[in-house]
mmCIF file with all atom_site columns, C-alpha atoms in Angstrom:
data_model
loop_
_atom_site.group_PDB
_atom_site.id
_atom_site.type_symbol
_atom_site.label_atom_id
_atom_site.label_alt_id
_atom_site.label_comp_id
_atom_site.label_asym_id
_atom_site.label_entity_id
_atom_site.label_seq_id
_atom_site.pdbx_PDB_ins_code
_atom_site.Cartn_x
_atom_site.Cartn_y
_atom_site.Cartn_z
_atom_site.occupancy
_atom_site.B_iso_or_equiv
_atom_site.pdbx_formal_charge
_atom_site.auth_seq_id
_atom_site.auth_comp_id
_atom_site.auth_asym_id
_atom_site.auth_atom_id
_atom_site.pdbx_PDB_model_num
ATOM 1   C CA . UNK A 1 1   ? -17.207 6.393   22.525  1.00 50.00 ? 23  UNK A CA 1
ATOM 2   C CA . UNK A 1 2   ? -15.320 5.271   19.197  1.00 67.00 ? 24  UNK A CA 1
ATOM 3   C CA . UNK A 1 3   ? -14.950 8.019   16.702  1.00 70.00 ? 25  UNK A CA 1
ATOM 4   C CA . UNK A 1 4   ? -15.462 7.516   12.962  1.00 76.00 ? 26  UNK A CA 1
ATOM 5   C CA . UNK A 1 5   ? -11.911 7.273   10.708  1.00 80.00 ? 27  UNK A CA 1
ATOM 6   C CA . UNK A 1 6   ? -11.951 10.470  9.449   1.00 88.00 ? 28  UNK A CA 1
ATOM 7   C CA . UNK A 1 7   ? -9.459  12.468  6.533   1.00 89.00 ? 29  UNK A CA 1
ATOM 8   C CA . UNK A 1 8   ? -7.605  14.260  9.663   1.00 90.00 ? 30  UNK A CA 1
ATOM 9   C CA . UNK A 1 9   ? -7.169  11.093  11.175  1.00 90.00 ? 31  UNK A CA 1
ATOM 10  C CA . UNK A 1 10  ? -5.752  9.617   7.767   1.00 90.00 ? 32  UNK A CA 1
ATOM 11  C CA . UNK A 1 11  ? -3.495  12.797  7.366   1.00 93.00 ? 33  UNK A CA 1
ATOM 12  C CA . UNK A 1 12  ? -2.236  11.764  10.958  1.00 92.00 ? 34  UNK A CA 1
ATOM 13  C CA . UNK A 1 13  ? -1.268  8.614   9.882   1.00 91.00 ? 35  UNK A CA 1
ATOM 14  C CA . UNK A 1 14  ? 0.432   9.453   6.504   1.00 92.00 ? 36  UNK A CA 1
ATOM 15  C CA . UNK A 1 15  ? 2.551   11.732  8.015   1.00 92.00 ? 37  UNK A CA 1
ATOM 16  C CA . UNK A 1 16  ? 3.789   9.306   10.647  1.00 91.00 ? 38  UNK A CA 1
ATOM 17  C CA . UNK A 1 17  ? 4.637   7.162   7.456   1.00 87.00 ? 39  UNK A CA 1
ATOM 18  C CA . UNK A 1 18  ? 6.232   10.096  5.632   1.00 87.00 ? 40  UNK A CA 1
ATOM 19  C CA . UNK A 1 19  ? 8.435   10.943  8.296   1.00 87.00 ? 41  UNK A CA 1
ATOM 20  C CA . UNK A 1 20  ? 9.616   7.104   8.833   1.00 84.00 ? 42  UNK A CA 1
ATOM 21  C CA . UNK A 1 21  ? 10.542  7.104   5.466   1.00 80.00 ? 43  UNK A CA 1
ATOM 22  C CA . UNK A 1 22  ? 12.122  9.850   5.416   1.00 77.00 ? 44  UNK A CA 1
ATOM 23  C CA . UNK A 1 23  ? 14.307  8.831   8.149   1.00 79.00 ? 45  UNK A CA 1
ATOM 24  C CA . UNK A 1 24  ? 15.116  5.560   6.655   1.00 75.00 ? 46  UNK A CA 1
ATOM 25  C CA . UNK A 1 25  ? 18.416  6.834   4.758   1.00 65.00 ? 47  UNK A CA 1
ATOM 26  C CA . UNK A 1 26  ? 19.166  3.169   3.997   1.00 64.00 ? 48  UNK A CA 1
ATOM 27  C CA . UNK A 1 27  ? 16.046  2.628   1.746   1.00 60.00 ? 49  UNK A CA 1
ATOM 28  C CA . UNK A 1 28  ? 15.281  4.161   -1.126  1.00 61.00 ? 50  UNK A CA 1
ATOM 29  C CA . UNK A 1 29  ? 12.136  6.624   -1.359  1.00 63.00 ? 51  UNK A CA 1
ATOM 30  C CA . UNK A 1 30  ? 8.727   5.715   -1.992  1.00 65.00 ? 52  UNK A CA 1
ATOM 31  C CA . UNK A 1 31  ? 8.009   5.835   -5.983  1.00 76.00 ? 53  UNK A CA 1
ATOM 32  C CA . UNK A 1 32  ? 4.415   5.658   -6.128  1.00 80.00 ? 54  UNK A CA 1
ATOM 33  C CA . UNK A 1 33  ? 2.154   5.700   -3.272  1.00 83.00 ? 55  UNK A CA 1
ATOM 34  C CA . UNK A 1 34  ? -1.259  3.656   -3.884  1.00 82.00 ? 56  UNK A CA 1
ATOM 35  C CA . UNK A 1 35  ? -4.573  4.066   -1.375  1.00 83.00 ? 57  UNK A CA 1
ATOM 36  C CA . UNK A 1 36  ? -7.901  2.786   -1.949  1.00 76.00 ? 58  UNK A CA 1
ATOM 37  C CA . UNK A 1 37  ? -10.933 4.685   -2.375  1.00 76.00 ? 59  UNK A CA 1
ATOM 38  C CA . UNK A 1 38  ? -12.489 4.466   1.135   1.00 80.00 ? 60  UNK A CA 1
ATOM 39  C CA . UNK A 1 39  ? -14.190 8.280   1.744   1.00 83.00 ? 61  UNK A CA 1
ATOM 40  C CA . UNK A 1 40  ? -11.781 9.736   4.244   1.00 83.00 ? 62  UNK A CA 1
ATOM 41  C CA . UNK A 1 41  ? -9.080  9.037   1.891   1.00 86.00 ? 63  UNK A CA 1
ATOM 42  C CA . UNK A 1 42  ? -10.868 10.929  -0.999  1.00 88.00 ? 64  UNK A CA 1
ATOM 43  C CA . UNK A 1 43  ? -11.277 14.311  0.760   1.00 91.00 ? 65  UNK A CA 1
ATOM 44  C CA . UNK A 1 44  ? -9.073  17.592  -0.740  1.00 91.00 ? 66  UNK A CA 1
ATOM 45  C CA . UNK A 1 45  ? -7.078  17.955  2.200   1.00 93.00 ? 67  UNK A CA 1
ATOM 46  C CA . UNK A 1 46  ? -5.568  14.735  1.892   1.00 93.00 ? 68  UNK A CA 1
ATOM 47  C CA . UNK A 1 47  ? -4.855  14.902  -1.574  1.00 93.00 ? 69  UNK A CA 1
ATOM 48  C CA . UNK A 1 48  ? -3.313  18.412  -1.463  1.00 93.00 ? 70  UNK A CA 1
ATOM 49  C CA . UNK A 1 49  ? -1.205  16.367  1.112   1.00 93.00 ? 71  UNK A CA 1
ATOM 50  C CA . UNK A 1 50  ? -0.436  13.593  -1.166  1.00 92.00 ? 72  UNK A CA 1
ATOM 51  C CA . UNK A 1 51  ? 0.492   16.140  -4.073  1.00 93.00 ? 73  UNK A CA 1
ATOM 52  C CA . UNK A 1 52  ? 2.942   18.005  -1.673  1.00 91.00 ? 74  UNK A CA 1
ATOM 53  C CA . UNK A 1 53  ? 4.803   14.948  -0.861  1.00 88.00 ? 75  UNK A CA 1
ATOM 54  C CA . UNK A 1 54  ? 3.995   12.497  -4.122  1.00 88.00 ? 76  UNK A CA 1
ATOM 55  C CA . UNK A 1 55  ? 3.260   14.878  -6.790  1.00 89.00 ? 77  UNK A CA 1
ATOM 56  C CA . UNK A 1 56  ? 2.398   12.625  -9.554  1.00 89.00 ? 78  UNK A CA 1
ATOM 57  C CA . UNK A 1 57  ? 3.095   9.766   -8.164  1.00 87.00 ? 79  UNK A CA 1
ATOM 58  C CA . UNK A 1 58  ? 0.080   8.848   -6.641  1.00 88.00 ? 80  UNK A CA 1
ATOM 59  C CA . UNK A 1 59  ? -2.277  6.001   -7.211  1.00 85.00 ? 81  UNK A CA 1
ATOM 60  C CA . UNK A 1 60  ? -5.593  6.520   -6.327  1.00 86.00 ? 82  UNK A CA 1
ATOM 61  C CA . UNK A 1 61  ? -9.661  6.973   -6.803  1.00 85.00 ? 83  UNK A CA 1
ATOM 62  C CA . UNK A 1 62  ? -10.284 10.909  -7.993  1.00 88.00 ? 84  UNK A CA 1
ATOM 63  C CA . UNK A 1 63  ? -6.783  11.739  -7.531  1.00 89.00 ? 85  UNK A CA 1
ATOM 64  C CA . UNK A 1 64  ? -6.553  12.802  -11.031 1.00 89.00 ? 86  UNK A CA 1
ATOM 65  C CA . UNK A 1 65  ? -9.674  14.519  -10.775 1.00 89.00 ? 87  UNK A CA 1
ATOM 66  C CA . UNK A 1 66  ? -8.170  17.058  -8.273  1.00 88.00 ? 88  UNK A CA 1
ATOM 67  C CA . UNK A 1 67  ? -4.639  17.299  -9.391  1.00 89.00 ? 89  UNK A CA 1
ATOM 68  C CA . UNK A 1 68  ? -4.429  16.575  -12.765 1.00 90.00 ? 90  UNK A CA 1
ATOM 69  C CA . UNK A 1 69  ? -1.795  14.178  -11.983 1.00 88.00 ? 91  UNK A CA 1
ATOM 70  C CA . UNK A 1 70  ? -1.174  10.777  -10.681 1.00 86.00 ? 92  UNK A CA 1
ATOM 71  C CA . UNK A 1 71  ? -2.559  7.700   -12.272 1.00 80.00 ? 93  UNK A CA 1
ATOM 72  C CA . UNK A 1 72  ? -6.264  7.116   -12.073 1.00 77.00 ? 94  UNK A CA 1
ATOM 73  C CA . UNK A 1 73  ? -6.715  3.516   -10.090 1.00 72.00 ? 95  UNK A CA 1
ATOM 74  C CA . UNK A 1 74  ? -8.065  1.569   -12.803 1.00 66.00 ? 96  UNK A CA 1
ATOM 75  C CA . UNK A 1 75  ? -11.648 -0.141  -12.814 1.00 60.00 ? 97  UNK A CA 1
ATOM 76  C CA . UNK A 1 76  ? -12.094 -4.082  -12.031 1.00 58.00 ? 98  UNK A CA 1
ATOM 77  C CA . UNK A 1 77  ? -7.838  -3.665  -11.287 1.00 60.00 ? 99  UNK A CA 1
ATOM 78  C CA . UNK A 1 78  ? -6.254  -6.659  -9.473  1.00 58.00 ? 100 UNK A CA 1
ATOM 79  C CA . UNK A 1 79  ? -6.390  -6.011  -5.741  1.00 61.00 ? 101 UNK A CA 1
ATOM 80  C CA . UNK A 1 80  ? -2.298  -6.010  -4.849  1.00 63.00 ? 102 UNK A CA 1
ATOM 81  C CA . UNK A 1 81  ? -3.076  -5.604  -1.222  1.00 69.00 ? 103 UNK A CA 1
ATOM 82  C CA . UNK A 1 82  ? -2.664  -9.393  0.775   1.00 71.00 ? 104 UNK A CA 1
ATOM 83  C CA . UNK A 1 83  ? -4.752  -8.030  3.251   1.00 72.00 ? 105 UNK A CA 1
ATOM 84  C CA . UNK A 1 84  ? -7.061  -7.286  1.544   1.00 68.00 ? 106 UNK A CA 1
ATOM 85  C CA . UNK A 1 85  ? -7.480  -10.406 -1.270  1.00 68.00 ? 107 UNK A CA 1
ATOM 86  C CA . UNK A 1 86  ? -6.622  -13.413 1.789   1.00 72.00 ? 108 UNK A CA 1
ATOM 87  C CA . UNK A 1 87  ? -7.084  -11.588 4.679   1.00 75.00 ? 109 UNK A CA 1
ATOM 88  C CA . UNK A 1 88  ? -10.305 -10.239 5.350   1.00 76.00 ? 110 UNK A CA 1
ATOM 89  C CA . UNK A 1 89  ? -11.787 -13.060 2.877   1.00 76.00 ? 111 UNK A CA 1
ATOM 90  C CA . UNK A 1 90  ? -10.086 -15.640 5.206   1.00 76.00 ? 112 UNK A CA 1
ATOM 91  C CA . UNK A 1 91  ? -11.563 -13.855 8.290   1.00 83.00 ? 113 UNK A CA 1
ATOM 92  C CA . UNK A 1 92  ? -15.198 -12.795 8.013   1.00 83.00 ? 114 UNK A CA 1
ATOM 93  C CA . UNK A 1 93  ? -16.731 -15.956 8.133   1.00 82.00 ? 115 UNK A CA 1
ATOM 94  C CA . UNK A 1 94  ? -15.399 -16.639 11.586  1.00 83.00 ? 116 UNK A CA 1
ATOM 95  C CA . UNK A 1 95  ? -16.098 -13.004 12.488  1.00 86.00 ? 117 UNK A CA 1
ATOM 96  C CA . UNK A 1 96  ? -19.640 -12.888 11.034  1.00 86.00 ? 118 UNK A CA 1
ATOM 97  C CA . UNK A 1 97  ? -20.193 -16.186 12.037  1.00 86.00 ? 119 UNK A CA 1
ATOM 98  C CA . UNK A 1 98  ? -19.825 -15.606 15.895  1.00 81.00 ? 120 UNK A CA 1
ATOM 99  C CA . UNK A 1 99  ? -22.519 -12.712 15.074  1.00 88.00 ? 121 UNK A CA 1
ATOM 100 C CA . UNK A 1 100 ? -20.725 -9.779  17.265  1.00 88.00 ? 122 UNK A CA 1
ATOM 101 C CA . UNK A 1 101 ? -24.026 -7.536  18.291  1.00 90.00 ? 123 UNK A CA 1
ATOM 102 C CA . UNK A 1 102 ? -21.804 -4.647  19.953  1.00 90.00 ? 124 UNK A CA 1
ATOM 103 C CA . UNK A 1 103 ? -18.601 -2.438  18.198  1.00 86.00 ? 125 UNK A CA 1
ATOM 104 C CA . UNK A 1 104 ? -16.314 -3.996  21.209  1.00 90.00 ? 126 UNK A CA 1
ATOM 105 C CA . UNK A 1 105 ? -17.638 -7.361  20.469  1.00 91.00 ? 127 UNK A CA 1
ATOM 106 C CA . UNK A 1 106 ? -17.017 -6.958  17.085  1.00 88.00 ? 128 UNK A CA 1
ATOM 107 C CA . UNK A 1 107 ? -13.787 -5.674  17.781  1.00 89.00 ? 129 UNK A CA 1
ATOM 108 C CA . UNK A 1 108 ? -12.417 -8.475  19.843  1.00 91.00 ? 130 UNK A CA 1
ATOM 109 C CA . UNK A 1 109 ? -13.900 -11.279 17.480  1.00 90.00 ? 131 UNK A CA 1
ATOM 110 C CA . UNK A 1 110 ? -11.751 -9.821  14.604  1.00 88.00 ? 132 UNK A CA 1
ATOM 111 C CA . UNK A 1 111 ? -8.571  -9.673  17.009  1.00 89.00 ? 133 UNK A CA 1
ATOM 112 C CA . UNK A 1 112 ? -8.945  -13.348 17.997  1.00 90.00 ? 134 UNK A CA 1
ATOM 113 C CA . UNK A 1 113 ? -9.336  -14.339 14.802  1.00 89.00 ? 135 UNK A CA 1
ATOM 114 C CA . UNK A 1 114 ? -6.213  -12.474 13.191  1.00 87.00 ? 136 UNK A CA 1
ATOM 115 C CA . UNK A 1 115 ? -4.462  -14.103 16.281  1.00 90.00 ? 137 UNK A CA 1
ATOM 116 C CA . UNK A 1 116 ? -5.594  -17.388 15.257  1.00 89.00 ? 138 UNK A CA 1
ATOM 117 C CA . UNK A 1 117 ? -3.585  -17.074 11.618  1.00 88.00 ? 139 UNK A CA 1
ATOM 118 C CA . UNK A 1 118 ? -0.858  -19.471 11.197  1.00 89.00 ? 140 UNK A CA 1
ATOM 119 C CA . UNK A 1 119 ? 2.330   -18.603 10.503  1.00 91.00 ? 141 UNK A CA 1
ATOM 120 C CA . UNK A 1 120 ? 2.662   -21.078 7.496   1.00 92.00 ? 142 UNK A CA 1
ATOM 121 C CA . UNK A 1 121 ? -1.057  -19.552 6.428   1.00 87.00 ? 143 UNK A CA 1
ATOM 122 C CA . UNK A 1 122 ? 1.152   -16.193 6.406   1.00 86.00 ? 144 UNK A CA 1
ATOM 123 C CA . UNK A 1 123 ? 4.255   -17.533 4.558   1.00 89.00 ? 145 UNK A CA 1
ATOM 124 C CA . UNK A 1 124 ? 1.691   -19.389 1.948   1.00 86.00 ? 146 UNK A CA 1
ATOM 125 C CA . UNK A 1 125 ? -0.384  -15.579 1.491   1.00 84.00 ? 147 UNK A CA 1
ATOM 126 C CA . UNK A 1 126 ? 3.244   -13.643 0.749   1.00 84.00 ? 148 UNK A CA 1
ATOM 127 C CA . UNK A 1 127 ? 4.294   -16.719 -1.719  1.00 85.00 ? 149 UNK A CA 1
ATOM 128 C CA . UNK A 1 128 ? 1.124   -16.248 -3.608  1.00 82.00 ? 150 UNK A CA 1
ATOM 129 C CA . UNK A 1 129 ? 1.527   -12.284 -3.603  1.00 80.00 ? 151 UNK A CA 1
ATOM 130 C CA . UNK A 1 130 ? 4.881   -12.881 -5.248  1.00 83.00 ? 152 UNK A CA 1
ATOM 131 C CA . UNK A 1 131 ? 3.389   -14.907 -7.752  1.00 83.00 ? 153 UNK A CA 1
ATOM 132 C CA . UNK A 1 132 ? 0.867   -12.273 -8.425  1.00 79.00 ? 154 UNK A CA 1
ATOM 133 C CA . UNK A 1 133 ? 3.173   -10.108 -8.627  1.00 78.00 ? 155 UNK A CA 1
ATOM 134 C CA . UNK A 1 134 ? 5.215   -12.074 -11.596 1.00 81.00 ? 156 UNK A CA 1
ATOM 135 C CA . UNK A 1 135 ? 1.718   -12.447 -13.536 1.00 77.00 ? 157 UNK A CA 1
ATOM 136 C CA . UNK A 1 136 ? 1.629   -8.963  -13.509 1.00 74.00 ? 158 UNK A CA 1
ATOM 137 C CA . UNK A 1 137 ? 4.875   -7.968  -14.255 1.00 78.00 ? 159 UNK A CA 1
ATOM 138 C CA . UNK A 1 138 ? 4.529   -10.823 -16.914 1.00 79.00 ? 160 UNK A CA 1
ATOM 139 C CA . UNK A 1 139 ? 1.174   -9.057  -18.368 1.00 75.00 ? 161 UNK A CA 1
ATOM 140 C CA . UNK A 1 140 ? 2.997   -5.973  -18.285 1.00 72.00 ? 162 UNK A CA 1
ATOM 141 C CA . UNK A 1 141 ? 0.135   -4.752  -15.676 1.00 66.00 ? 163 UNK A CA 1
ATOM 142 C CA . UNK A 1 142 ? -2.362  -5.266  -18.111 1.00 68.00 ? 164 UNK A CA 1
ATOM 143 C CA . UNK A 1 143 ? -5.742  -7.275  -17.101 1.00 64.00 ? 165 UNK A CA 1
ATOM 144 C CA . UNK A 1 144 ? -5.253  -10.845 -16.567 1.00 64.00 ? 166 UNK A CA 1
ATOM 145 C CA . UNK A 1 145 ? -7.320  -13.583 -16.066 1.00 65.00 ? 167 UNK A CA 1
ATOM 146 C CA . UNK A 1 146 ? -7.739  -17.350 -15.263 1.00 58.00 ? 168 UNK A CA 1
ATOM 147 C CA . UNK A 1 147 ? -4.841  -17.300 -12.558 1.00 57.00 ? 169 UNK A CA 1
ATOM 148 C CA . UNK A 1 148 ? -5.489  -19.602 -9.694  1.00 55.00 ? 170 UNK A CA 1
ATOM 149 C CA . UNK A 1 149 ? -3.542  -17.898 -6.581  1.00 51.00 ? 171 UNK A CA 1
#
């Protein structure tokens, strides 16, 4: 039986990415740290995590609420994630369309189908991320619109 994601599960996984960058002594350390507003990532236990390693610099939904720090994650803000403005956009069709009726079939309808992404499809989602990225650098990260990525 499948377990749901839950904010142990997320701790788990932000400390395995703490401690990689921490061992990277070639790379500078992480200056902000940005997560979405998904329920498991909202709980006080993670961000009494995130403040002990972050602090301030921390990105997210009710962050500010708890720690009086951080940067509130701004309403109707451009999605900076790939994944998450091509990806799953690019991919539910296919998935919903095969109509999975079971959590494995489901599962192995969304792993063919990220195994079916090109490579140039790949190359032409990071070029459009940098361009994002210059629009918003360019708008000094204020709201912009009318951008066709």
């Amino acid at each position: 039986m499948r377990e749901t994601f839950s904010s142990e599960g997320y701790i788990t996984i932000l400390e395995q990415f703490v401690s990689t960058q921490l061992a990277l002594e070639d790379r500078s350390r992480i200056e902000w740290f940005i997560q979405d507003g998904a329920r498991p990532h909202r709980r006080e236990k993670v961000f009494r995590f995130l403040n002990e390693y972050f602090g301030n610099r921390v990105i997210a939904l009710d962050y500010t609420k708890f720690t009086g720090t951080g940067m509130y994650w701004p309403p109707y803000s451009l999605d900076l994630t790939p994944c998450d403005y091509v990806l799953w956009c690019a991919l539910k069709d296919t998935v919903y369309g095969n109509h999975p009726s079971t959590l494995d079939e489901f599962e192995s309808v969304i792993c063919v189908a990220c195994n079916s992404i090109s490579v140039e499809t790949l190359k032409n989602v990071m070029s459009n991320f940098i361009l994002c990225l210059g629009h918003l650098i360019f708008s000094n990260g204020e709201h912009f619109e009318n951008v066709v990525f």
